[in-house]
CSV table of C-alpha atoms and ligand atoms in Angstrom, one decimal:
chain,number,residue,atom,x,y,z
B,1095,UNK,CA,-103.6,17.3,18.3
B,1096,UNK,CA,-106.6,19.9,19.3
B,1097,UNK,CA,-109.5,18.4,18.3
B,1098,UNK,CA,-112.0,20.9,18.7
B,1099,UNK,CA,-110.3,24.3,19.4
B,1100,UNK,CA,-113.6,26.2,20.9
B,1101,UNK,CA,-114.7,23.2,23.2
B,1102,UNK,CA,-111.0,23.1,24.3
B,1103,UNK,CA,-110.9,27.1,24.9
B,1104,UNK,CA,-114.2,26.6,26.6
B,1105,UNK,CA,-113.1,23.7,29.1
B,1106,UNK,CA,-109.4,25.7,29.8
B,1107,UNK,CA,-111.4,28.8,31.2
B,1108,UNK,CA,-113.6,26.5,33.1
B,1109,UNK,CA,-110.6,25.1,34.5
B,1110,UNK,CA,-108.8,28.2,35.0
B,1111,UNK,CA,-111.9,29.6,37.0
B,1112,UNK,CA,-112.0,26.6,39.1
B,1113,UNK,CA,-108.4,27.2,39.9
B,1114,UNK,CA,-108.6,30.8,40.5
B,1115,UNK,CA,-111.8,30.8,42.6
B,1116,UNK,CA,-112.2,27.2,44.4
B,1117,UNK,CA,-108.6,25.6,44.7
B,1118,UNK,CA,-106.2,28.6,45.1
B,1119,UNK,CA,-108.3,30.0,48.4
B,1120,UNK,CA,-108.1,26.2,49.7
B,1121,UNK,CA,-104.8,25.4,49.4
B,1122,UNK,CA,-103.9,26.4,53.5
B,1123,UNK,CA,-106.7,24.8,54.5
B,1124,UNK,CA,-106.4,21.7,52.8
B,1125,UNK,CA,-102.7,21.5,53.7
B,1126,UNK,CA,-103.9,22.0,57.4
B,1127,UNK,CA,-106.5,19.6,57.6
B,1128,UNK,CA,-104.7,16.9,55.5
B,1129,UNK,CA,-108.0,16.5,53.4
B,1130,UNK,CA,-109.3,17.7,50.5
B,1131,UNK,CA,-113.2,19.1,51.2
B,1132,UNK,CA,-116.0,16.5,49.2
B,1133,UNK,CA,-117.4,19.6,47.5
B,1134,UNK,CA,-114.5,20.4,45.9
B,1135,UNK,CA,-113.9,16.6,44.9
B,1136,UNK,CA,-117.8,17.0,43.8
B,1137,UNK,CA,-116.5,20.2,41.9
B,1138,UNK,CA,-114.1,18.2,39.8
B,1139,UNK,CA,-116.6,15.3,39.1
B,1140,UNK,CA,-118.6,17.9,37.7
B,1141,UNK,CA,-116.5,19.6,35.4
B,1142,UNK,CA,-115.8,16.3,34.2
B,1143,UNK,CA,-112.0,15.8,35.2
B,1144,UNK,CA,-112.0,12.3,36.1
B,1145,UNK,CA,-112.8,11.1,32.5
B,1146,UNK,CA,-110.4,13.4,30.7
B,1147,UNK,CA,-108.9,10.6,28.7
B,1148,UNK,CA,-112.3,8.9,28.7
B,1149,UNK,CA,-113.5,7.8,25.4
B,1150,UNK,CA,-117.0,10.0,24.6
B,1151,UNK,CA,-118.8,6.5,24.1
B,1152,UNK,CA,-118.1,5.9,27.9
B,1153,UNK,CA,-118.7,9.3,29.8
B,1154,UNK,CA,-115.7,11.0,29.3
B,1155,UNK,CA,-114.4,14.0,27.6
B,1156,UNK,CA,-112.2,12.1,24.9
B,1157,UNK,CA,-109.3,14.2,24.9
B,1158,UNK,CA,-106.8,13.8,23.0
B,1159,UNK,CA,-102.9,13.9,24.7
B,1160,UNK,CA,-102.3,17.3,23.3
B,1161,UNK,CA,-105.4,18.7,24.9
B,1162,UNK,CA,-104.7,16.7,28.6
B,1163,UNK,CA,-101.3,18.5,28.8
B,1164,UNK,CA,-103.2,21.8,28.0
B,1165,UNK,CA,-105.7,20.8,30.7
B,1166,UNK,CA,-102.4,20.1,33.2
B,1167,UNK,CA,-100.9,23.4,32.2
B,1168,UNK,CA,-103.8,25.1,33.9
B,1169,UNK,CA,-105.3,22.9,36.7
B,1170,UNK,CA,-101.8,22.9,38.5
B,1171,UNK,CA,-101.4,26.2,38.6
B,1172,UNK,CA,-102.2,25.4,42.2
B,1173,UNK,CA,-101.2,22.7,45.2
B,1174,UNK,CA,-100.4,19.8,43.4
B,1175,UNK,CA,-102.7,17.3,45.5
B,1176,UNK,CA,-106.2,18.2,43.7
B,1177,UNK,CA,-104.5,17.0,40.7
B,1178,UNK,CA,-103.7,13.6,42.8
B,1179,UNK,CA,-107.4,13.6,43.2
B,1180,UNK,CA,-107.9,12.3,39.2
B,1181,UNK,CA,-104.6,11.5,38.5
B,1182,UNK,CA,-104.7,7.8,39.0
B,1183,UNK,CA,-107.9,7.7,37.4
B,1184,UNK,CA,-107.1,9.4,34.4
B,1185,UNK,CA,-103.7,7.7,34.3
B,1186,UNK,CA,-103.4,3.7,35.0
B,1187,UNK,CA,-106.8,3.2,36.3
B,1188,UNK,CA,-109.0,4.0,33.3
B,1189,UNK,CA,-106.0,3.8,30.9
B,1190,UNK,CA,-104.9,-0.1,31.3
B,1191,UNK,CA,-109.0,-0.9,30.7
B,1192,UNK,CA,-109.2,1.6,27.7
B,1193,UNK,CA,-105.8,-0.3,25.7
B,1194,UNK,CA,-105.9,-4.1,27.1
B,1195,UNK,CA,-109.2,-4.9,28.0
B,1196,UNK,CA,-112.2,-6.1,26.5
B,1197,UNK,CA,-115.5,-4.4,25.4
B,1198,UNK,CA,-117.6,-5.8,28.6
B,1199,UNK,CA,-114.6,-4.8,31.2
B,1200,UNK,CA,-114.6,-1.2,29.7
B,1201,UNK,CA,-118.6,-1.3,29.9
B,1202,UNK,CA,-118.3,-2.6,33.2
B,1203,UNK,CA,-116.1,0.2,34.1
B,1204,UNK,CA,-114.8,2.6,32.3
B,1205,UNK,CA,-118.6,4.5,32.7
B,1206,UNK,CA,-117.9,5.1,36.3
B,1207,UNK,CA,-114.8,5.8,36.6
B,1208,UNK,CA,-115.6,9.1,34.2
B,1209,UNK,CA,-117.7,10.2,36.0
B,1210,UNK,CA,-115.8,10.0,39.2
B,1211,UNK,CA,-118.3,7.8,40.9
B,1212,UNK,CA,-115.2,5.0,41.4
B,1213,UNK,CA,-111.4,6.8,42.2
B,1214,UNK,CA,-108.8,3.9,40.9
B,1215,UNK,CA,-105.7,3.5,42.4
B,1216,UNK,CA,-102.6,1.6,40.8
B,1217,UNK,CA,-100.8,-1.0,42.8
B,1218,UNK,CA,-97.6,-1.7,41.4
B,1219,UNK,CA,-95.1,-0.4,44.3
B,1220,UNK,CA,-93.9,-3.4,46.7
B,1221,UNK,CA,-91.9,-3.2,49.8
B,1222,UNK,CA,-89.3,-5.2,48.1
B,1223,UNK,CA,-90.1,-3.8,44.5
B,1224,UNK,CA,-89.8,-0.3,43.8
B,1225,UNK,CA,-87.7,0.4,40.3
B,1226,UNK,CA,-87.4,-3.0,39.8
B,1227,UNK,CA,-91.1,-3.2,39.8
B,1228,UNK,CA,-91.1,-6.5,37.6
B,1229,UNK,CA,-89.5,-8.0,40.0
B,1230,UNK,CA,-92.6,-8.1,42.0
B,1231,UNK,CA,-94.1,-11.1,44.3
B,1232,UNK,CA,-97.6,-10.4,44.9
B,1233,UNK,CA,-99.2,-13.2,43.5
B,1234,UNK,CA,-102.5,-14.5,41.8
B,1235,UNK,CA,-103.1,-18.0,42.1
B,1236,UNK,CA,-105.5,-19.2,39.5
B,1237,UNK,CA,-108.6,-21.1,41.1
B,1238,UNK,CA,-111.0,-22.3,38.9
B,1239,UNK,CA,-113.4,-19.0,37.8
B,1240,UNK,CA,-111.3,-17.0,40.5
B,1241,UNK,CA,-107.4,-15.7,41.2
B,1242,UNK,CA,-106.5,-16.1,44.7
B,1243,UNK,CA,-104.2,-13.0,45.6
B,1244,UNK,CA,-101.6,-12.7,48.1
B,1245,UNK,CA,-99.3,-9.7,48.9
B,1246,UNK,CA,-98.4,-6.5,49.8
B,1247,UNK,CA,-98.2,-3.3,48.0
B,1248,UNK,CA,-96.6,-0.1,49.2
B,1249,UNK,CA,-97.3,3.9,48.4
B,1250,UNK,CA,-100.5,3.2,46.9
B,1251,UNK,CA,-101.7,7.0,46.1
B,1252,UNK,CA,-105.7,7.1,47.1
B,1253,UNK,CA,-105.5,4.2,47.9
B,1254,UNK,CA,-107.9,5.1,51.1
B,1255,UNK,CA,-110.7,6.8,48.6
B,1256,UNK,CA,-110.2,3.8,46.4
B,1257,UNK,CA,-113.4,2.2,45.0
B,1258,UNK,CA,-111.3,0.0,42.3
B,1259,UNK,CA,-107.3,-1.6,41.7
B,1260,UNK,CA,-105.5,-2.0,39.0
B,1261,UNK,CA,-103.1,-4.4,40.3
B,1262,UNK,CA,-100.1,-6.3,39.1
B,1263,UNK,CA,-99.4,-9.4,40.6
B,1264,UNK,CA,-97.6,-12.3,39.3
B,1265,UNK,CA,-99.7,-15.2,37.9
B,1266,UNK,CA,-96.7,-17.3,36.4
B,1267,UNK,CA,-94.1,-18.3,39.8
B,1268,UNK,CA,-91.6,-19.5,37.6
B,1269,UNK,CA,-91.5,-17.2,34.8
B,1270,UNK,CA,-89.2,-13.9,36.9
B,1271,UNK,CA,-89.5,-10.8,35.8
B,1272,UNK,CA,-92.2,-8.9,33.3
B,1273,UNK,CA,-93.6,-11.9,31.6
B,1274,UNK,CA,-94.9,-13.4,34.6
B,1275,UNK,CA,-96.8,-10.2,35.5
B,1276,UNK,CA,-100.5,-10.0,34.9
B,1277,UNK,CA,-102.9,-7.1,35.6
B,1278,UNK,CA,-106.1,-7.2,37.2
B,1279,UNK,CA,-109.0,-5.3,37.7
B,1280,UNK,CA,-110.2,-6.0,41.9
B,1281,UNK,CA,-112.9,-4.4,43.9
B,1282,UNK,CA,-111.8,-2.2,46.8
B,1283,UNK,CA,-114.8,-3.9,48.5
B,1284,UNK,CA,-113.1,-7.1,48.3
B,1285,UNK,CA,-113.3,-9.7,51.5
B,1286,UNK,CA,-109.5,-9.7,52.1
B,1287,UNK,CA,-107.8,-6.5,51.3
B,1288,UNK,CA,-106.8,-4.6,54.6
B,1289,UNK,CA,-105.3,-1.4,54.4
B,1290,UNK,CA,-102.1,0.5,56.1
B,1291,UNK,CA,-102.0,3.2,58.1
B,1292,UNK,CA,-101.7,6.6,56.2
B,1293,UNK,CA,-98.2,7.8,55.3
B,1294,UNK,CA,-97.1,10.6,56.8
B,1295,UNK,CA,-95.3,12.4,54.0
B,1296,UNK,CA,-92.8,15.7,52.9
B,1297,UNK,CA,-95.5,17.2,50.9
B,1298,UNK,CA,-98.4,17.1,49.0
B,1299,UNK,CA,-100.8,16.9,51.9
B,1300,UNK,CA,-104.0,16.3,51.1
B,1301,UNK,CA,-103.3,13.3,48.9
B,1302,UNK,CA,-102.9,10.1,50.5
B,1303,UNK,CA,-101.0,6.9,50.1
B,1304,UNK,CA,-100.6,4.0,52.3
B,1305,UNK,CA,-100.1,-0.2,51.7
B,1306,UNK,CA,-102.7,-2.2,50.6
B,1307,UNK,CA,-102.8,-5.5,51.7
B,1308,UNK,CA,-104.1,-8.8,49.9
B,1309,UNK,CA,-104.6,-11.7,51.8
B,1310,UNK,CA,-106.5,-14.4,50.1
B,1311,UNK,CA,-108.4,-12.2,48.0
B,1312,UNK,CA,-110.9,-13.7,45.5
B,1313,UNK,CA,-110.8,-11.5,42.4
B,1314,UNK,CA,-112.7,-12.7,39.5
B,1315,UNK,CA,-111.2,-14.3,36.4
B,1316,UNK,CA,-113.4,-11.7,34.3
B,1317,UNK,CA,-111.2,-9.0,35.8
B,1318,UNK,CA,-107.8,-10.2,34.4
B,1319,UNK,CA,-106.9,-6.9,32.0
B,1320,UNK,CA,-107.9,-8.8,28.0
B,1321,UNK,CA,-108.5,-12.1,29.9
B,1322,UNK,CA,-104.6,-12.9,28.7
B,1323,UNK,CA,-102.1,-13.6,31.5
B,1324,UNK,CA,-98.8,-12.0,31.1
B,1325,UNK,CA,-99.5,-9.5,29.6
B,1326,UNK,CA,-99.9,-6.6,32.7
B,1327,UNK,CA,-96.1,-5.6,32.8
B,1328,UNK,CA,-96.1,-4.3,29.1
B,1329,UNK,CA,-99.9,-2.6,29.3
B,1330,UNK,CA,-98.1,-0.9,32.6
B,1331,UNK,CA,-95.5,0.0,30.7
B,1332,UNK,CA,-97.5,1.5,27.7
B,1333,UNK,CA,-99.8,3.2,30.7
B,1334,UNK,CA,-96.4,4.7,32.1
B,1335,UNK,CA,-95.5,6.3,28.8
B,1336,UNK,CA,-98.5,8.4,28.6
B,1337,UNK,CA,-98.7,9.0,32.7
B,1338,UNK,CA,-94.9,10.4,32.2
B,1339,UNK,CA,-96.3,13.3,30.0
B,1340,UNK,CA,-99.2,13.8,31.6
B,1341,UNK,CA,-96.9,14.3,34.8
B,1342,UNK,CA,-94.0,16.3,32.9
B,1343,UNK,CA,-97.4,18.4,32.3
B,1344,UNK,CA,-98.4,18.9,35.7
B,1345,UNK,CA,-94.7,19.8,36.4
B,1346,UNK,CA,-94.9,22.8,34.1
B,1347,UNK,CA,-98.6,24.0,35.6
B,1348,UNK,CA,-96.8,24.4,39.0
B,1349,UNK,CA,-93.7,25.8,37.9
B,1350,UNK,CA,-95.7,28.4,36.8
B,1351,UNK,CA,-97.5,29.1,39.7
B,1352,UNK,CA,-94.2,29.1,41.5
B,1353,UNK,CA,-92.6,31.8,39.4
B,1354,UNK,CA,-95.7,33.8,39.2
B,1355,UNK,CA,-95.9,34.1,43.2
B,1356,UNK,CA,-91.4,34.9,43.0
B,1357,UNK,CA,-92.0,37.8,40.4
B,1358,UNK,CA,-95.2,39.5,41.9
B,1359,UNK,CA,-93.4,39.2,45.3
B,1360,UNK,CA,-90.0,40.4,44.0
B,1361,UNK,CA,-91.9,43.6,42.1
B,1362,UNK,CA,-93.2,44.4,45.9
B,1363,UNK,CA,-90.8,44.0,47.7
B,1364,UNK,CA,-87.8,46.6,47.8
B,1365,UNK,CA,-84.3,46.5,49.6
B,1366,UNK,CA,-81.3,49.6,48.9
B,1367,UNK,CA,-84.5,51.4,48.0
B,1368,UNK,CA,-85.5,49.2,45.1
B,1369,UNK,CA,-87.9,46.7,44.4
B,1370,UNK,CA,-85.4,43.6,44.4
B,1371,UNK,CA,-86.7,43.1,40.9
B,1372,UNK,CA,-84.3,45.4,39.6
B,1373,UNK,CA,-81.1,43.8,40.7
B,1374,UNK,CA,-79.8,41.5,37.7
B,1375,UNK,CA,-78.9,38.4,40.4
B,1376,UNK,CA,-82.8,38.5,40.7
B,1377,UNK,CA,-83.2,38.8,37.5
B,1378,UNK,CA,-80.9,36.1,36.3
B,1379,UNK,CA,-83.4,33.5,38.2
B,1380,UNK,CA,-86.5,34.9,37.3
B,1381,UNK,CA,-85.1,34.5,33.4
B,1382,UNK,CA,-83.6,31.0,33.9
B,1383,UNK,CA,-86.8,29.8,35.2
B,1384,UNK,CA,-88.9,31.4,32.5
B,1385,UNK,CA,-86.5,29.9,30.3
B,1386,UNK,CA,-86.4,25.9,31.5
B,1387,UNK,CA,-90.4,26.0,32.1
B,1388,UNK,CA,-90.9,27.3,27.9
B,1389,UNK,CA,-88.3,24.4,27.4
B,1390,UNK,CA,-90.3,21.9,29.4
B,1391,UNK,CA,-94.1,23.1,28.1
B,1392,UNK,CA,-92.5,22.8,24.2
B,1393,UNK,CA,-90.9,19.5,24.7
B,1394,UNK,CA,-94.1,18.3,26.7
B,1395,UNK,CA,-96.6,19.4,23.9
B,1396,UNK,CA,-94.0,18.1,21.1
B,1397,UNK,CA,-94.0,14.3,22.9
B,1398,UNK,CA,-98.2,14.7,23.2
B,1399,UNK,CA,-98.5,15.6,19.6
B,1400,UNK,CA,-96.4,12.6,18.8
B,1401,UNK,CA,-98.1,10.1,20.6
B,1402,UNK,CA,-101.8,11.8,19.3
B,1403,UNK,CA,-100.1,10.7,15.5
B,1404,UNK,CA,-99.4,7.4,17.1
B,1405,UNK,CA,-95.7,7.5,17.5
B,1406,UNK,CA,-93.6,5.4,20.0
B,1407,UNK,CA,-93.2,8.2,22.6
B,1408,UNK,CA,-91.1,5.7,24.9
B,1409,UNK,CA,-87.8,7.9,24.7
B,1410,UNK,CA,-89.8,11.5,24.5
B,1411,UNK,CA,-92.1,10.6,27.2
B,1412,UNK,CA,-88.8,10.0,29.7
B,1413,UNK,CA,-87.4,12.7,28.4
B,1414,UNK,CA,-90.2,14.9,29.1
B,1415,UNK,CA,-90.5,13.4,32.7
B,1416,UNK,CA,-86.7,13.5,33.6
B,1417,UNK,CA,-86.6,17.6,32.4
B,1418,UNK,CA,-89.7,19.1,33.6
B,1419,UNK,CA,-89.5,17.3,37.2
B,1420,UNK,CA,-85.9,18.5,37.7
B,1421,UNK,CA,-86.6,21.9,36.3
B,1422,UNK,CA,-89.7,22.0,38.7
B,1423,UNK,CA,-87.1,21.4,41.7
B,1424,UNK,CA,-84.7,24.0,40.2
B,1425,UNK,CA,-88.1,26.4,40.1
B,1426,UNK,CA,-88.9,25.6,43.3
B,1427,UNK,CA,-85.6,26.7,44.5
B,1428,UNK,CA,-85.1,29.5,43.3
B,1429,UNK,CA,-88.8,30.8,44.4
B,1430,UNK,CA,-87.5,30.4,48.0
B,1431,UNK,CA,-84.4,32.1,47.3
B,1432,UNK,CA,-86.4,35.0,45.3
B,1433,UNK,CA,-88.9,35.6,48.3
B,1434,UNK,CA,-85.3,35.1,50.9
B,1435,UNK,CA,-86.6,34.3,54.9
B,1436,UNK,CA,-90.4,34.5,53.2
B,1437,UNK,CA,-89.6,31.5,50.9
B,1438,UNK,CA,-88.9,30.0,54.5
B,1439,UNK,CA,-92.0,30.4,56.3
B,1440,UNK,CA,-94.9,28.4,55.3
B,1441,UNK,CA,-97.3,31.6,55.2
B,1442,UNK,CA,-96.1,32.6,52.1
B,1443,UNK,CA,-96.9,28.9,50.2
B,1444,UNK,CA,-93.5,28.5,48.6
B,1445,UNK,CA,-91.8,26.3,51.5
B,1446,UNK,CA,-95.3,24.1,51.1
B,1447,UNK,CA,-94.5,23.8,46.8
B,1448,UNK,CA,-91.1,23.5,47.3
B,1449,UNK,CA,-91.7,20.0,49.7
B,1450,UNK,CA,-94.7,19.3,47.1
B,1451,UNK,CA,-93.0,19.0,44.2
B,1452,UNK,CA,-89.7,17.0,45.3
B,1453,UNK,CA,-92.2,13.9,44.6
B,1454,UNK,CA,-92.2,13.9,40.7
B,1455,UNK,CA,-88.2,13.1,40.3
B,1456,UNK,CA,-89.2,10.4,42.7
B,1457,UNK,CA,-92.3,8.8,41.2
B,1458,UNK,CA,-93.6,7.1,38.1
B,1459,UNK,CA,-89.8,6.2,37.4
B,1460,UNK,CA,-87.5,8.3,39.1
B,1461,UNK,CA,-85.2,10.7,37.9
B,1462,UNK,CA,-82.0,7.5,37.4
B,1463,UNK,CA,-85.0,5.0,36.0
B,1464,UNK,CA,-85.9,7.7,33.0
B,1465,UNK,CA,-82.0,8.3,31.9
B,1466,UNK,CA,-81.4,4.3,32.0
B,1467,UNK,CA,-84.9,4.1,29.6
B,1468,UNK,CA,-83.6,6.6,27.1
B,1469,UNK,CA,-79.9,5.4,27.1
B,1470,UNK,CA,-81.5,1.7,26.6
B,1471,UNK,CA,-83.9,3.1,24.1
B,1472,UNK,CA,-80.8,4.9,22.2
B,1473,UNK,CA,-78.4,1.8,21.9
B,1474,UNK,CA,-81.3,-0.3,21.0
B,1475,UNK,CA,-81.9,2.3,18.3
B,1476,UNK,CA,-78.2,2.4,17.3
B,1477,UNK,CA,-77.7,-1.6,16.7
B,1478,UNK,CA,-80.9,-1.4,14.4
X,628,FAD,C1,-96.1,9.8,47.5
X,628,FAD,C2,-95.8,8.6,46.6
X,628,FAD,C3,-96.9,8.1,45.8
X,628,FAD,C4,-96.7,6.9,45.1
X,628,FAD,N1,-97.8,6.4,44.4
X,628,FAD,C5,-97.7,5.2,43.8
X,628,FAD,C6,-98.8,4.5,43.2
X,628,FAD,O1,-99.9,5.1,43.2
X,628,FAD,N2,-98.7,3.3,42.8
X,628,FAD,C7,-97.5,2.6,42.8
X,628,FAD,O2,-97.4,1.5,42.3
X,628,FAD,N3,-96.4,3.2,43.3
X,628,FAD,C8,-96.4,4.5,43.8
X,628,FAD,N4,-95.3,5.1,44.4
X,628,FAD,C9,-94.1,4.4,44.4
X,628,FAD,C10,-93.0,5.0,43.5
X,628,FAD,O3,-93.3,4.8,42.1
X,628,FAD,C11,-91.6,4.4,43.9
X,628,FAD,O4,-91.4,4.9,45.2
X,628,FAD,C12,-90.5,4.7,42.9
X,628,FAD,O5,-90.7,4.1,41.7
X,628,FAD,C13,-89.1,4.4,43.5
X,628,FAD,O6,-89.1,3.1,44.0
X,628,FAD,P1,-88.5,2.9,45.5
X,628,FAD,O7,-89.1,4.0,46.4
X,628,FAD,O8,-88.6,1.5,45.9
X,628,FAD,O9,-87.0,3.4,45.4
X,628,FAD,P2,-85.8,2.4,44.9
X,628,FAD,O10,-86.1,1.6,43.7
X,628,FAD,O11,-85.3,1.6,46.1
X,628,FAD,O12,-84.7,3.5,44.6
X,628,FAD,C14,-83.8,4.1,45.5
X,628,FAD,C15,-82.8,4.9,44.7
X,628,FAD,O13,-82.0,4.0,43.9
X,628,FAD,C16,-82.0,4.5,42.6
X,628,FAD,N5,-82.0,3.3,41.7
X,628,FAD,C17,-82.7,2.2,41.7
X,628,FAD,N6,-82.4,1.4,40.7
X,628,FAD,C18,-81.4,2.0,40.0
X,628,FAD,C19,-80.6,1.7,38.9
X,628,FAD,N7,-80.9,0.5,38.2
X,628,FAD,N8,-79.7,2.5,38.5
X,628,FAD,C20,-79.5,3.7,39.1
X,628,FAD,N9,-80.2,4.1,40.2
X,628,FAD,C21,-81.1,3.2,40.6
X,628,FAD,C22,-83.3,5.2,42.5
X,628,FAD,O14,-83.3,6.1,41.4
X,628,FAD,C23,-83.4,5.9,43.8
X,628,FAD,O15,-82.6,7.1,43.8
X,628,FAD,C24,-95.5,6.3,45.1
X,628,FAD,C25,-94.4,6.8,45.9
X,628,FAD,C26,-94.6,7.9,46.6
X,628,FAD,C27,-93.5,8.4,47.5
């Protein structure tokens, strides 16, 4: 649903400027350096990315799912790590407030995290839980007005820049599995969280994960998510649904890119005399691509129109995530086999998107975890 179509037009220019004229120049750099320049981060604060899906009463920009997959379409048009920058603040960390909790947690807040003056992380991923992530053993010991919390979670993304948690521990021992899972809200700032050393990862430089580590950490019991233990897995889960569009989205944005850098580079260049354009082989994979990223941008703004008229998206939302992060790959690919020895060498960017976007048929669910969701979902559907 497009809620307002000229303040939506208005915002996608902004964003395609930005893009164009701030992040595409810094892409090398920012690879380089491992970093992503403060002004740039400043830059996004201001155009008001971290509150995308921020409702207007708190700071943000209220948009509706439709619009945020628009919004993706164009900001990742570029290296996917600025989008990494907001994503887990527009995703789990603002999101799992916004549904679950109550009026004073989103007051206490959801206010700054629109505005980008807090970066939230979401610590789900253990060492020993990874798909089977309610099978998790971190664990919040209730103490009178406090939850003592005790564990370790792994591939925390931002978690370095974080100024806020959403974690899920378990608060029930004997309860296995989702119903003993409870999420919390938890101060980076807290006395006894310690931090891992960075990851050193394939791709995506720039964007940072590393374990965070809880050892007897105090969190208040005015940050459990609705004051109701229990309940973290499902809000997680309902979290996950959206963040799965919202990544299929980003999927399409820099599949795009990808295939606009293959055809400009296979118009130039020319081999038997011709630009390689010409020659049908080329042409095939230029058309396929073109092809599986119109599939992937229809079925993503097809699932966001469902969940704006309040559907279940469960099924559509893993569908979404499963195509467009394989067809990125496949994209990918075949940009480094367009551009041939140049698609090799990182001075022509492909090599760099083709690492970059191997994470999204690994995270959020991987690639295995969304087929088992929708082949659940379906026999669950066919019994009735
Ligand atoms: C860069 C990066 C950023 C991340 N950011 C975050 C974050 O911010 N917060 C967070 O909580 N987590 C984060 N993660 C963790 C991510 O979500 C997990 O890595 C992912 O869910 C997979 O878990 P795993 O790595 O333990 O793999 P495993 O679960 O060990 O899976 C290994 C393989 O087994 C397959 N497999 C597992 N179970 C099944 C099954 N039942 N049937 C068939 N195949 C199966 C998987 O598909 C995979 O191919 C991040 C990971 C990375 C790499």
């Amino acid at each position: 649903m497009i809620r307002d179509p000229e303040t939506l037009e208005t915002l996608l220019d902004s964003v395609r400027r930005f893009v164009r004229e701030r992040l595409v120049p810094a892409e090398d750099e920012v690879a380089r350096a491992d970093q992503i320049p403060p002004a740039l981060v400043q830059a996004m604060r201001e155009l008001g990315l971290f509150g995308l899906s921020i409702p207007e009463a708190y700071g943000g920009l209220e948009l509706t799912m439709e619009e945020e997959v628009r919004v993706m379409f164009e900001l990742c048009q570029t290296a996917p790590a600025f989008r990494s920058v907001i994503g887990t603040t527009v995703g789990i960390g603002s999101q799992g407030i916004l549904i679950d909790g109550t009026p004073e947690q989103k007051q206490a807040w959801l206010p700054r995290l629109a505005s980008g003056e807090l970066i939230a992380s979401f610590a789900l991923t253990e060492p020993e839980a990874g798909s089977d992530a309610a099978s998790l053993r971190t664990a919040a010991i209730r103490e009178g007005e406090h939850y003592v919390v005790n564990g370790t979670k792994r591939f925390i993304t931002n978690a370095p820049q974080a100024g806020v948690f959403t974690l899920m521990a378990r608060t029930d021992a004997k309860v296995k599995g989702a119903g003993g899972v409870s999420a919390f809200i938890v101060d980076a700032k807290s006395p006894g969280i310690a931090l891992g050393k960075i990851d050193e990862k394939m791709g995506q430089k720039g964007a940072h994960t590393c374990d965070v580590i809880f050892e007897n950490c105090r969190v208040p019991a005015a940050n459990l998510i609705g004051l109701k233990e229990g309940q973290g897995f499902k809000t997680a889960m309902q979290v996950l649904d959206k963040g799965r569009i919202h990544i299929a989205a980003v999927c399409v944005g820099v599949a795009k890119r990808m295939l606009a850098d293959a055809l400009r580079y296979a118009i130039e260049r020319r081999q038997f005399d011709q630009p390689i354009a010409e020659f049908q082989l080329i042409q095939a994979m230029l058309a396929d691509s073109r092809t599986e990223i119109y599939a992937a941008e229809a079925m993503v703004v097809d699932a966001a129109r469902r969940r704006d008229a309040g559907q279940k998206v469960s099924t559509e939302a893993s569908c979404c995530k499963l195509f467009a992060s394989e067809m990125c790959g496949r994209v990918a690919d075949r940009a480094v086999q367009i551009l041939g020895g140049a698609g090799y060498v990182s001075e022509y960017g492909i090599e760099r998107f083709y690492r970059d976007v191997r994470l999204f048929r690994l995270y959020e669910g991987t690639t295995q975890i969304q087929q088992l969701i929708i082949a659940r979902n379906m026999i669950r559907e066919a019994a009735g």
